[in-house]
Amino acid sequence: MPASFLLGLCAGLAFARAHARRDAAKRRNDENDENDENDRDGDGDGDGDGERRPVVVYMDGCFDTMHYGHANALRQARACGDKLLVGVVNDEEILRCKGPPVCDARERADAVRACKWVDGVIEDVPYEVTDAFTDELFAKYGVDFVVHGDDPCLAPDGSDAYAYPKRVGKYREIKRTEGVSTTDIVGRLLRLGARAMGEEVEEEEKEATFCTTSSRVAQFLGNNAPPAEDARVVYVHGAFDVFNTGHVEILREAQKLGDFVLVGVHADADVRARRGAAHPVLNEKERALGVLACRYADEVVIGAPAKITNDLLTTFNVSVVVAEDEDPYEIAGEDANAVAAARGLYRRVPRAREWSALSVAARVMENRAAFEARNARKTKSEAAYYAQKTHVKES
Ligand code: CTP
């Protein structure tokens, strides 16, 4: 084929493409002009009522053993708009598509609802984001953007699960938080459960991929203001390991007792000393982020002393102390809350739900074979993700 013919063909194609681009741009401008005419108040929502319609963002997921990676995804999703709706997949669908969930649908929805960046929860959503369901999100819930982490999310037939919102320009991607996942936590719980059953468990040989930066802590603190001078500060302290609905309940109760909830997240060494060498499941920085993401917590003390001190009560101007555990525990032969009790500040709030790292590990162990199989599968895909990951800027 002569070179001049090839050059001519390329020039022709480039011209046609440029023409098509101009047409598309003109169509978009015409549509915008039409909207502008209706949008008399100029707020961009196409009407003239003087109020800007909030941008509604939707994120869905399983949110099993809700962790700070999920919370960070919700934080970033919320930053893509003004209102965040979260779809929580039901148990049957998770069982069918991924394997058994650790937490049931109610626990998962409650944990998501307690996250401070969430404005509403839609329960019982399908695992597969079908076109019909996406249309329902747009029409019924007024969703403007569907958001998901930058990990590939495939439908069962191998196609892109979010192809439709992407095609219509209603998809936004956020950066997945590295170093934590349900798979990773289930792995830690399997090891805790096996140790509790007296099995020899080797230390995990895995490169750490999560770093707690000061900006991450600041992001999780968000708009939380410091306590006012005359605020009634409620201090709640404990391990807050594998943050869950039991923790949410006690923080909610604490909020009712004052104006500012300060949460003491015990140091790893103290949790280990109290609960045993296999604890905690998450380290103190991870546990602190889990607490900070909760709408009922105003501030955390990272690595707080397990035993309340006079100095701590004075420094933080504490009015009430609420303990996480129903049964008071002793540190070096003394009640951990003795100082608060002596100052008449100690309040015991009954536990609404029984939950501990050990009880959740027991759930995993009850279904051990299924969780081990699921983790073996997921660990491979997570390793593949880390091998190919590229930098995506967080919003
Ligand atoms: N997500 C994230 N960072 C993580 C884990 C999850 O940003 N470490 C995001 C996912 O990308 C998704 C949302 O959180 O947008 C809900 O995730 P989920 O459906 O619970 O499932 P997974 O992606 O499998 O998360 P995990 O591995 O923790 O179960």
Coordinates of C-alpha atoms and ligand atoms in Angstrom, one line a residue:
M1 CA 0.0 0.0 0.0
P2 CA 1.5 3.4 -1.0
A3 CA 2.6 5.6 1.9
S4 CA 0.7 8.6 0.5
F5 CA -2.6 6.6 0.6
L6 CA -1.9 5.6 4.3
L7 CA -1.2 9.2 5.2
G8 CA -4.4 10.3 3.4
L9 CA -6.4 7.7 5.2
C10 CA -5.0 8.7 8.7
A11 CA -5.7 12.4 7.9
G12 CA -9.3 11.5 6.9
L13 CA -9.9 9.5 10.0
A14 CA -8.5 12.3 12.2
F15 CA -10.7 14.8 10.5
A16 CA -13.8 12.6 11.0
R17 CA -13.0 12.1 14.7
A18 CA -12.4 15.8 15.2
H19 CA -15.8 16.5 13.6
A20 CA -17.5 14.0 15.8
R21 CA -15.9 15.5 18.9
R22 CA -17.1 19.0 17.9
D23 CA -20.6 17.7 17.3
A24 CA -20.7 16.0 20.7
A25 CA -19.4 19.1 22.4
K26 CA -22.0 21.2 20.6
R27 CA -24.8 18.8 21.7
R28 CA -23.5 18.9 25.3
N29 CA -23.4 22.8 25.2
D30 CA -26.9 23.0 23.8
E31 CA -28.2 20.7 26.5
N32 CA -26.4 22.8 29.2
D33 CA -27.9 26.0 27.6
E34 CA -31.4 24.5 27.9
N35 CA -30.8 23.6 31.5
D36 CA -29.4 27.0 32.2
E37 CA -32.6 28.6 30.9
N38 CA -34.7 26.6 33.4
D39 CA -32.1 27.1 36.1
R40 CA -33.3 30.6 36.9
D41 CA -31.5 30.7 40.3
G42 CA -28.3 29.6 38.7
D43 CA -27.6 26.9 41.3
G44 CA -27.0 24.2 38.7
D45 CA -29.9 22.0 39.6
G46 CA -32.1 23.0 36.6
D47 CA -34.9 24.6 38.6
G48 CA -35.6 28.0 40.0
D49 CA -36.4 27.3 43.7
G50 CA -33.2 29.0 45.0
E51 CA -32.0 25.8 46.6
R52 CA -29.1 23.7 45.3
R53 CA -30.1 20.1 45.1
P54 CA -27.6 18.1 47.2
V55 CA -25.3 15.8 45.1
V56 CA -26.2 12.2 46.2
V57 CA -23.5 9.6 46.2
Y58 CA -24.0 5.9 46.5
M59 CA -21.6 3.2 47.6
D60 CA -22.4 -0.4 48.1
G61 CA -20.7 -3.4 49.7
C62 CA -20.8 -6.1 52.2
F63 CA -19.0 -4.2 55.0
D64 CA -18.3 -7.4 56.9
T65 CA -16.3 -6.9 60.1
M66 CA -16.5 -3.2 59.4
H67 CA -13.0 -1.8 59.5
Y68 CA -11.2 1.5 59.0
G69 CA -10.7 0.6 55.3
H70 CA -14.4 0.5 54.8
A71 CA -14.7 3.7 56.9
N72 CA -12.1 5.4 54.7
A73 CA -13.9 4.4 51.6
L74 CA -17.1 5.9 53.0
R75 CA -15.2 9.1 53.9
Q76 CA -13.9 9.5 50.4
A77 CA -17.2 8.6 48.9
R78 CA -18.9 11.3 51.0
A79 CA -16.4 13.8 49.8
C80 CA -17.6 13.2 46.2
G81 CA -20.9 14.8 47.0
D82 CA -23.2 16.2 49.7
K83 CA -25.1 13.1 50.8
L84 CA -23.9 9.5 51.0
L85 CA -26.3 6.6 50.7
V86 CA -24.8 3.1 51.4
G87 CA -26.2 -0.1 50.1
V88 CA -25.6 -3.1 52.3
V89 CA -25.7 -6.5 50.6
N90 CA -27.9 -9.1 52.3
D91 CA -26.6 -12.4 53.9
E92 CA -27.9 -14.8 51.2
E93 CA -26.2 -12.9 48.4
I94 CA -22.9 -12.8 50.2
L95 CA -23.1 -16.5 51.0
R96 CA -23.9 -17.2 47.3
C97 CA -21.2 -14.9 45.8
K98 CA -18.4 -14.8 48.4
G99 CA -19.0 -17.3 51.2
P100 CA -20.4 -17.0 54.7
P101 CA -20.3 -13.5 56.2
V102 CA -19.0 -13.1 59.8
C103 CA -21.6 -10.5 60.8
D104 CA -25.2 -10.7 59.9
A105 CA -27.0 -8.1 57.8
R106 CA -28.4 -6.3 60.8
E107 CA -24.9 -6.0 62.4
R108 CA -23.3 -4.9 59.2
A109 CA -26.1 -2.3 58.5
D110 CA -25.9 -0.9 62.0
A111 CA -22.1 -0.6 61.8
V112 CA -22.4 1.3 58.5
R113 CA -25.1 3.5 59.9
A114 CA -22.9 4.4 62.9
C115 CA -20.2 5.7 60.5
K116 CA -20.1 9.5 60.6
W117 CA -19.9 10.0 56.9
V118 CA -23.1 8.0 56.2
D119 CA -26.3 9.8 55.6
G120 CA -28.5 6.8 54.9
V121 CA -28.5 3.1 54.5
I122 CA -30.3 1.0 51.9
E123 CA -30.5 -2.6 53.3
D124 CA -30.9 -5.8 51.4
V125 CA -29.3 -4.6 48.1
P126 CA -28.3 -7.2 45.5
Y127 CA -24.6 -8.2 45.2
E128 CA -24.8 -7.8 41.5
V129 CA -25.3 -4.2 40.5
T130 CA -27.7 -4.8 37.6
D131 CA -28.8 -2.0 35.2
A132 CA -32.3 -2.2 36.5
F133 CA -31.1 -1.7 40.1
T134 CA -28.8 1.2 39.0
D135 CA -31.8 2.8 37.2
E136 CA -33.7 2.5 40.5
L137 CA -30.8 4.2 42.3
F138 CA -30.9 7.1 39.8
A139 CA -34.7 7.5 39.7
K140 CA -36.0 6.5 43.2
Y141 CA -33.0 7.6 45.3
G142 CA -31.8 10.5 43.2
V143 CA -28.3 9.1 43.1
D144 CA -25.9 11.3 41.0
F145 CA -22.8 9.1 41.3
V146 CA -22.0 5.5 42.1
V147 CA -18.6 5.2 43.9
H148 CA -16.3 2.2 44.4
G149 CA -12.8 1.5 45.4
D150 CA -10.1 1.2 42.8
D151 CA -9.9 -2.6 43.2
P152 CA -11.4 -4.4 40.1
C153 CA -15.0 -5.3 40.8
L154 CA -16.3 -8.0 38.5
A155 CA -19.8 -9.3 38.0
P156 CA -20.1 -13.2 38.1
D157 CA -19.8 -13.3 34.2
G158 CA -16.4 -11.5 34.5
S159 CA -17.6 -8.2 33.2
D160 CA -17.1 -4.9 35.0
A161 CA -19.8 -4.6 37.7
Y162 CA -20.0 -0.8 37.3
A163 CA -20.0 -0.7 33.5
Y164 CA -23.4 1.0 33.3
P165 CA -22.8 4.0 35.7
K166 CA -19.4 4.4 34.0
R167 CA -20.9 4.4 30.5
V168 CA -23.4 7.2 31.5
G169 CA -20.7 9.2 33.3
K170 CA -22.1 8.6 36.8
Y171 CA -19.2 6.7 38.3
R172 CA -16.4 7.9 40.6
E173 CA -13.5 5.9 41.9
I174 CA -11.8 6.3 45.3
K175 CA -8.6 4.8 46.5
R176 CA -8.9 1.5 48.3
T177 CA -7.2 1.6 51.7
E178 CA -4.3 -0.8 51.7
G179 CA -3.3 -3.1 54.5
V180 CA -6.7 -4.0 55.7
S181 CA -9.6 -6.1 54.4
T182 CA -12.3 -8.5 55.7
T183 CA -10.1 -11.3 54.4
D184 CA -7.2 -10.0 56.5
I185 CA -9.3 -9.6 59.6
V186 CA -10.8 -13.1 59.1
G187 CA -7.2 -14.4 58.8
R188 CA -6.3 -12.8 62.1
L189 CA -9.5 -14.1 63.7
L190 CA -8.7 -17.7 62.5
R191 CA -5.3 -17.5 64.1
L192 CA -6.8 -16.1 67.3
G193 CA -9.4 -18.9 67.3
A194 CA -6.9 -21.6 66.7
R195 CA -4.6 -20.3 69.5
A196 CA -7.6 -20.2 71.8
M197 CA -8.2 -23.8 71.0
G198 CA -4.5 -24.6 72.0
E199 CA -3.2 -25.0 68.5
E200 CA 0.4 -24.0 67.6
V201 CA 0.0 -21.1 65.2
E202 CA 3.0 -19.6 63.3
E203 CA 3.4 -15.9 63.1
E204 CA 2.1 -14.5 59.9
E205 CA 4.8 -13.6 57.4
K206 CA 3.2 -10.7 55.5
E207 CA 4.6 -7.4 54.5
A208 CA 2.7 -4.6 56.3
T209 CA 0.9 -2.5 53.8
F210 CA -0.9 0.0 56.1
C211 CA 0.7 3.0 57.6
T212 CA -1.1 5.3 60.0
T213 CA -0.2 8.8 59.0
S214 CA -1.0 11.9 60.9
S215 CA -3.1 13.1 58.0
R216 CA -5.2 9.9 58.1
V217 CA -5.9 10.5 61.8
A218 CA -6.8 14.2 61.0
Q219 CA -9.1 13.0 58.2
F220 CA -10.9 10.6 60.5
L221 CA -11.2 13.3 63.2
G222 CA -12.9 15.4 60.5
N223 CA -14.9 18.4 61.8
N224 CA -15.0 17.1 65.4
A225 CA -14.6 20.2 67.5
P226 CA -12.8 20.3 70.9
P227 CA -15.0 20.3 74.0
A228 CA -16.4 23.6 75.1
E229 CA -15.1 25.0 78.4
D230 CA -18.2 23.9 80.4
A231 CA -18.8 20.7 78.4
R232 CA -19.6 17.5 80.3
V233 CA -16.9 15.2 79.1
V234 CA -17.7 11.4 79.1
Y235 CA -14.7 9.1 79.1
V236 CA -15.2 5.6 77.8
H237 CA -12.2 3.3 77.7
G238 CA -11.4 -0.2 76.5
A239 CA -9.7 -2.3 73.8
F240 CA -12.3 -1.5 71.1
D241 CA -10.8 -4.5 69.2
V242 CA -12.6 -5.4 65.9
F243 CA -15.0 -2.4 66.1
N244 CA -18.5 -3.6 66.1
T245 CA -22.1 -2.9 67.0
G246 CA -21.5 -3.6 70.7
H247 CA -19.0 -0.8 70.8
V248 CA -21.4 1.5 68.8
E249 CA -24.1 0.8 71.5
I250 CA -21.8 1.8 74.4
L251 CA -20.6 5.0 72.6
R252 CA -24.2 5.9 71.9
E253 CA -25.1 5.4 75.6
A254 CA -22.0 7.5 76.5
Q255 CA -23.2 10.4 74.3
K256 CA -26.5 10.5 76.2
L257 CA -24.6 11.1 79.5
G258 CA -22.8 14.3 78.4
D259 CA -21.7 16.7 75.6
F260 CA -18.4 15.2 74.5
V261 CA -17.4 11.6 74.2
L262 CA -13.7 11.0 74.8
V263 CA -12.6 7.4 74.0
G264 CA -9.5 5.8 75.6
V265 CA -8.2 3.1 73.3
H266 CA -6.0 0.9 75.4
A267 CA -2.3 0.4 74.4
D268 CA -1.5 -2.9 72.7
A269 CA 0.7 -4.1 75.6
D270 CA -2.1 -3.5 78.1
V271 CA -4.6 -5.4 76.0
R272 CA -2.1 -8.2 75.6
A273 CA -1.5 -8.3 79.4
R274 CA -5.2 -8.4 80.1
R275 CA -6.5 -10.7 77.4
G276 CA -3.5 -12.9 76.4
A277 CA -0.6 -13.0 73.9
A278 CA -2.9 -13.5 70.9
H279 CA -4.6 -10.1 71.5
P280 CA -5.3 -7.6 70.2
V281 CA -6.5 -8.5 66.7
L282 CA -6.0 -4.9 65.5
N283 CA -3.2 -2.7 66.8
E284 CA -3.9 0.5 68.8
K285 CA -3.7 2.8 65.7
E286 CA -6.1 0.6 63.7
R287 CA -8.5 0.4 66.7
A288 CA -8.3 4.2 67.2
L289 CA -9.3 4.8 63.6
G290 CA -12.2 2.4 63.9
V291 CA -13.5 4.4 66.9
L292 CA -12.9 7.8 65.3
A293 CA -15.0 6.9 62.3
C294 CA -18.0 6.4 64.7
R295 CA -20.4 9.3 64.9
Y296 CA -20.7 8.9 68.7
A297 CA -17.0 9.5 69.4
D298 CA -15.6 13.0 69.5
E299 CA -12.0 12.3 70.3
V300 CA -9.7 9.4 71.1
V301 CA -6.7 8.9 73.3
I302 CA -4.5 6.5 71.4
G303 CA -2.8 4.0 73.7
A304 CA -4.7 5.2 76.8
P305 CA -3.7 3.7 80.1
A306 CA -5.8 0.7 81.1
K307 CA -6.1 1.9 84.6
I308 CA -7.8 5.3 85.1
T309 CA -5.5 7.9 86.7
N310 CA -6.2 11.1 88.5
D311 CA -4.0 12.9 86.1
L312 CA -6.1 11.7 83.1
L313 CA -9.4 12.7 84.7
T314 CA -8.0 16.2 85.4
T315 CA -6.2 16.7 82.1
F316 CA -9.3 16.0 80.1
N317 CA -11.8 17.5 82.6
V318 CA -13.7 14.3 82.7
S319 CA -17.2 14.4 84.3
V320 CA -18.3 10.8 83.9
V321 CA -16.4 7.5 83.2
V322 CA -18.1 4.6 81.5
A323 CA -16.3 1.3 81.2
E324 CA -16.5 -0.9 78.1
D325 CA -16.7 -4.2 80.0
E326 CA -19.7 -5.0 82.1
D327 CA -17.5 -6.8 84.7
P328 CA -14.9 -4.5 86.2
Y329 CA -11.4 -5.7 85.5
E330 CA -8.4 -5.5 87.6
I331 CA -4.9 -4.2 86.7
A332 CA -2.2 -5.3 89.1
G333 CA -4.8 -6.3 91.7
E334 CA -6.7 -3.0 91.6
D335 CA -10.0 -2.2 89.9
A336 CA -9.2 -0.3 86.6
N337 CA -11.9 2.3 87.4
A338 CA -11.1 2.7 91.2
V339 CA -9.9 6.3 90.9
A340 CA -13.0 7.4 89.0
A341 CA -15.2 5.5 91.5
A342 CA -13.5 7.3 94.4
R343 CA -14.2 10.7 92.8
G344 CA -17.8 9.7 92.3
L345 CA -17.5 9.8 88.5
Y346 CA -18.0 6.1 87.6
R347 CA -21.1 5.0 85.7
R348 CA -21.7 1.4 84.6
V349 CA -23.7 1.0 81.4
P350 CA -25.0 -2.5 80.8
R351 CA -23.8 -4.1 77.7
A352 CA -26.5 -4.1 75.0
R353 CA -24.8 -6.8 72.9
E354 CA -22.4 -9.5 73.8
W355 CA -19.4 -9.1 71.5
S356 CA -15.7 -9.6 72.0
A357 CA -12.8 -10.4 69.7
L358 CA -12.9 -13.9 71.1
S359 CA -16.6 -14.4 70.4
V360 CA -16.3 -13.2 66.9
A361 CA -13.3 -15.5 66.5
A362 CA -15.5 -18.3 67.7
R363 CA -18.0 -17.6 65.0
V364 CA -15.3 -17.9 62.4
M365 CA -14.0 -21.1 63.9
E366 CA -17.6 -22.6 63.8
N367 CA -17.4 -22.3 60.1
R368 CA -13.7 -22.7 59.9
A369 CA -13.4 -24.8 56.7
A370 CA -15.6 -22.3 54.7
F371 CA -13.6 -19.3 56.0
E372 CA -10.3 -20.9 55.3
A373 CA -11.4 -21.8 51.8
R374 CA -12.6 -18.3 51.2
N375 CA -9.5 -16.7 52.6
A376 CA -7.3 -18.9 50.5
R377 CA -9.1 -17.7 47.4
K378 CA -9.2 -14.0 48.4
T379 CA -5.6 -13.9 49.7
K380 CA -4.5 -14.9 46.1
S381 CA -6.6 -12.1 44.5
E382 CA -5.4 -9.6 47.2
A383 CA -1.8 -10.5 46.4
A384 CA -2.5 -10.0 42.7
Y385 CA -4.0 -6.6 43.5
Y386 CA -0.9 -5.5 45.4
A387 CA 1.4 -6.8 42.7
Q388 CA -0.3 -4.6 40.0
K389 CA -1.5 -1.6 42.0
T390 CA -0.8 1.9 40.7
H391 CA -1.1 5.2 42.4
V392 CA -4.6 6.7 42.6
K393 CA -4.9 10.1 44.4
E394 CA -7.4 10.1 47.2
S395 CA -10.3 12.6 47.1
Ligands
CTP1 N1 -12.9 -0.9 50.5 C1 -11.7 0.0 50.6 N2 -10.6 -0.4 51.3 C2 -10.6 -1.6 51.9 C3 -11.7 -2.5 51.8 C4 -12.8 -2.1 51.1 O1 -11.8 1.1 50.0 N3 -9.5 -2.0 52.5 C5 -14.0 -0.4 49.8 C6 -14.4 -1.3 48.6 O2 -13.6 -0.9 47.4 C7 -15.8 -1.0 48.4 C8 -16.3 -0.8 49.8 O3 -15.2 -0.5 50.6 O4 -16.0 0.2 47.6 C9 -17.1 -2.0 50.4 O5 -16.3 -3.1 50.3 P1 -16.9 -4.6 50.5 O6 -18.0 -4.8 49.6 O7 -17.2 -4.8 51.9 O8 -15.8 -5.6 50.0 P2 -14.4 -5.8 49.8 O9 -13.9 -4.8 48.7 O10 -14.2 -7.2 49.5 O11 -13.7 -5.4 51.1 P3 -13.1 -6.4 52.1 O12 -12.0 -7.1 51.4 O13 -12.7 -5.7 53.3 O14 -14.3 -7.4 52.4

